[in-house]
C-alpha positions as a printed Julia matrix, in Angstrom:
269×3 Matrix{Float64}:
 157.73  -109.29  232.54
 160.78  -107.13  231.92
 162.47  -107.68  228.58
 166.07  -108.82  228.43
 168.37  -105.79  228.82
 169.81  -104.72  225.5
 173.23  -103.74  226.77
 175.58  -101.1   225.36
 179.09  -101.2   223.87
 180.43   -99.96  227.24
 178.25  -102.24  229.39
 177.54  -105.67  227.98
 174.82  -107.99  229.29
 174.89  -111.82  229.35
 172.23  -114.15  230.67
 173.12  -117.76  231.35
 171.43  -120.32  233.6
 169.54  -117.84  235.69
 172.47  -115.46  236.17
 172.5   -112.03  234.57
 175.96  -110.47  234.22
 176.71  -106.83  233.42
 180.32  -106.19  232.39
 181.63  -102.65  232.39
 183.89  -102.24  229.35
 185.03   -98.7   228.67
 188.8    -98.96  228.89
 189.56   -95.56  227.29
 187.75   -93.9   230.21
 188.83   -96.41  232.88
 185.25   -97.69  233.03
 183.93   -94.34  234.27
 180.17   -94.87  234.58
 178.3    -92.92  231.94
 174.6    -92.19  231.68
 174.27   -95.04  229.15
 176.06   -97.5   231.42
 173.8    -96.48  234.3
 170.78   -97.21  232.07
 172.06  -100.73  231.42
 172.53  -101.35  235.17
 168.98  -100.11  235.73
 167.59  -102.49  233.09
 169.51  -105.42  234.61
 168.31  -104.76  238.15
 164.68  -104.39  237.01
 164.94  -107.58  234.96
 166.32  -109.42  237.99
 163.38  -108.31  240.09
 160.69  -108.94  237.45
 161.77  -112.2   235.83
 161.29  -115.46  237.72
 163.96  -117.19  235.61
 166.66  -114.81  236.83
 168.14  -115.52  240.25
 171.37  -113.55  240.61
 172.95  -110.41  239.19
 176.71  -110.2   238.79
 178.42  -106.84  238.07
 182.01  -107.02  236.87
 184.37  -105.18  234.54
 187.31  -105.51  232.14
 190.64  -103.7   232.33
 192.84  -102.21  235.03
 189.91  -100.45  236.7
 186.62  -101.78  237.88
 185.58   -98.17  237.53
 187.15   -94.75  237.96
 183.79   -93.63  239.35
 180.98   -91.56  237.9
 181.76   -89.91  234.56
 181.54   -86.27  235.6
 181.06   -85.24  231.97
 177.88   -87.33  231.83
 174.68   -86.67  233.8
 174.35   -89.01  236.77
 170.58   -88.68  237.07
 167.78   -88.86  234.53
 165.63   -85.95  235.74
 167.71   -82.83  235.02
 164.72   -80.53  234.76
 163.88   -77.72  232.34
 167.12   -75.85  231.44
 165.06   -72.71  230.91
 163.67   -72.6   234.45
 165.75   -74.81  236.73
 167.8    -71.79  237.84
 164.69   -70.56  239.67
 164.85   -73.49  242.1
 168.37   -74.9   241.83
 168.23   -76.75  245.15
 165.24   -78.92  244.51
 166.14   -79.43  240.85
 169.56   -80.72  241.89
 168.1    -82.98  244.61
 165.43   -84.42  242.29
 168.0    -85.32  239.66
 170.48   -86.65  242.26
 167.74   -88.8   243.83
 167.02   -90.41  240.45
 170.65   -91.61  240.5
 170.35   -92.83  244.11
 167.33   -94.91  243.24
 169.5    -97.32  241.24
 171.5    -98.25  244.35
 168.29   -98.31  246.39
 166.85  -100.87  243.94
 169.98  -103.04  244.13
 169.53  -103.06  247.9
 165.76  -103.64  247.76
 165.48  -106.38  245.13
 164.87  -109.68  246.95
 167.51  -111.56  245.0
 171.32  -111.57  245.37
 173.36  -108.81  243.68
 177.1   -109.52  243.54
 180.15  -107.5   242.5
 183.25  -109.17  241.04
 185.95  -106.5   241.26
 189.11  -107.05  239.23
 190.91  -103.71  239.59
 190.84  -100.25  241.14
 187.37   -99.29  242.32
 186.82   -95.56  242.88
 184.01   -93.27  243.89
 180.67   -94.55  242.56
 182.13   -98.07  242.4
 182.68   -98.07  246.19
 179.21   -96.6   246.63
 177.72   -99.33  244.46
 179.59  -101.9   246.56
 177.78  -100.64  249.64
 174.4   -101.36  248.04
 175.02  -104.93  246.79
 174.86  -108.08  248.86
 178.22  -109.74  248.21
 181.58  -108.43  247.04
 184.54  -110.44  245.71
 187.78  -109.12  244.33
 191.26  -109.98  243.04
 194.56  -109.11  244.79
 194.98  -106.28  242.28
 191.79  -104.52  243.42
 191.81  -101.44  245.59
 189.16   -99.06  246.88
 189.2    -95.28  247.07
 186.7    -92.44  247.71
 188.41   -89.32  246.24
 185.47   -86.92  246.58
 186.88   -84.91  249.51
 189.97   -84.14  247.43
 187.59   -82.47  244.96
 185.9    -80.43  247.67
 182.79   -82.61  248.07
 181.77   -85.79  249.82
 180.76   -89.24  248.55
 177.04   -88.52  248.58
 175.6    -91.65  246.92
 176.24   -94.02  249.8
 179.98   -93.44  250.24
 179.29   -92.08  253.72
 175.96   -93.64  254.72
 176.18   -97.17  253.32
 179.9    -97.45  253.84
 179.54   -96.57  257.53
 176.82   -99.24  257.84
 179.13  -101.75  256.16
 182.53  -101.17  257.76
 181.74   -98.96  260.75
 182.52   -95.27  261.37
 186.25   -95.74  261.99
 187.06   -97.24  258.59
 184.39   -95.13  256.87
 186.23   -92.02  258.07
 189.54   -93.53  256.91
 188.14   -93.84  253.39
 185.48   -91.14  253.01
 187.07   -88.42  255.16
 190.83   -89.05  254.87
 190.54   -90.37  251.27
 192.83   -93.3   252.04
 193.0    -96.06  249.43
 192.82   -99.62  250.76
 194.0   -102.81  249.1
 192.24  -106.11  248.63
 193.34  -107.89  251.8
 192.67  -104.83  253.97
 189.23  -104.55  252.34
 188.56  -108.14  253.34
 189.76  -107.57  256.89
 187.35  -104.67  257.44
 184.38  -106.39  255.8
 184.26  -104.43  252.58
 184.77  -107.6   250.52
 183.94  -111.18  251.41
 186.78  -113.0   249.67
 189.86  -112.38  247.52
 190.48  -114.72  244.57
 193.19  -114.84  241.88
 192.26  -112.9   238.76
 192.17  -116.05  236.62
 189.58  -117.71  238.85
 187.56  -114.73  240.08
 184.52  -115.23  237.85
 184.58  -119.02  238.23
 184.44  -118.59  242.0
 181.73  -115.96  241.79
 179.55  -118.09  239.52
 180.08  -121.12  241.79
 178.83  -118.95  244.64
 175.84  -117.91  242.52
 174.94  -121.56  241.95
 175.15  -122.16  245.71
 172.71  -119.3   246.27
 170.44  -120.63  243.54
 170.32  -124.01  245.26
 168.7   -122.38  248.3
 164.95  -121.7   248.63
 164.28  -118.45  246.73
 161.68  -117.05  249.16
 163.88  -117.69  252.19
 166.91  -116.09  250.56
 164.9   -112.96  249.73
 163.41  -112.69  253.2
 166.81  -113.22  254.82
 168.2   -110.34  252.74
 165.33  -108.1   253.77
 165.59  -109.06  257.43
 169.33  -108.4   257.65
 168.93  -105.0   255.99
 166.05  -104.06  258.31
 168.02  -105.09  261.37
 171.04  -103.09  260.21
 168.9    -99.96  260.05
 166.44  -100.44  262.94
 168.11  -100.49  266.35
 164.96  -101.07  268.41
 165.28  -104.68  269.61
 161.53  -105.17  269.99
 160.91  -104.12  266.39
 163.71  -106.43  265.24
 162.16  -109.45  266.99
 158.68  -108.63  265.68
 160.09  -108.54  262.15
 161.86  -111.86  262.79
 158.54  -113.45  263.74
 156.8   -112.06  260.67
 159.6   -113.33  258.42
 159.59  -116.79  260.0
 155.81  -117.02  259.6
 156.12  -116.14  255.91
 158.37  -119.17  255.34
 156.68  -121.54  257.77
 154.95  -123.76  255.18
 158.13  -124.32  253.15
 160.13  -124.91  256.32
 157.67  -127.55  257.57
 157.76  -129.34  254.2
 161.57  -129.51  254.45
 161.4   -130.81  258.03
 159.13  -133.69  256.99
 162.22  -135.33  255.47
 163.55  -135.61  259.01
 160.37  -137.1   260.47
 158.76  -133.82  261.55
 155.01  -134.0   261.85
 153.28  -130.61  261.93
 150.49  -130.12  264.42
 147.0   -130.31  262.98
C-alpha cells in the first residue's frame, strides 16, 4: 500500500473521506510547476491507484493562476542522465528524461479512478496539458487557458497537441496550440475543455459534491467505464470497439445482475 503523500510547501496534500486533494500554492512563481511539485503529484496519483480507501483525486490551486506552466528553471523529468556523458547521445538522453515527465500524465489517464481539476485562475502550458489527461475539469469565470509554447519557438509537447486534439478536436486545438489564442471559461466550456463553470466561492464545494456522486457509484464499473471511453477515443476500428465493450460488460456482469435483482430480475441458471 502506498503511504500517504507527504506534500511540500508549494503543493499541499489533504485526505478527507476518500478524496485526496493536491493544492498548488506557489504564488511568488504563479504556481509554476517545479520538480518538487511534480513529485507530490506523482505521489498523489500513485496513492490513488494503490489505496482502496481513496476514490478520487482533486487537483486545485491558490492565487490568480492555476499555474503559469512548467517551471523552466526546474527539471521537468527525473532521469536527466550522466552530465559527463549525455552530450554523446543528446537525443535519446533528452527523450528519456522527457518521457519520465510524460509518464505522470499517462498515469493520471490510466488510473482507474476519477482525477478532477478545479481551476480557479489562468491555466497555462503544462496546466492545459494536465487538463487533457484528467477525467473531469471544472473552473471559475476567472479561469482562462493558454498554450504559449509556439511563441517561444517550440510546441506543447506533453499533450498540448495530442491530448488536446483528442479532447476538443483539431480546429480548436489549432486555435490554442498553433495560434496561441487564450480562451476564457465559457468558451472553454463550449468547446468541451471544461465541464462546468462555477463561482469562485462555490467551486470546491461543487467539485467535492461531484466527487461524492462518483463515490456513490460502483467502483469497478466507474473504472471500466473510464478505460472503455479512453480506448474508444483512441481506437477507431468499430469491431475492436465492440469487442472491448463485450469484455467490459462481462467483467461487471455479476455486480450488474445483483443490482437487477432489486427489480425482480432472475438470472438464468
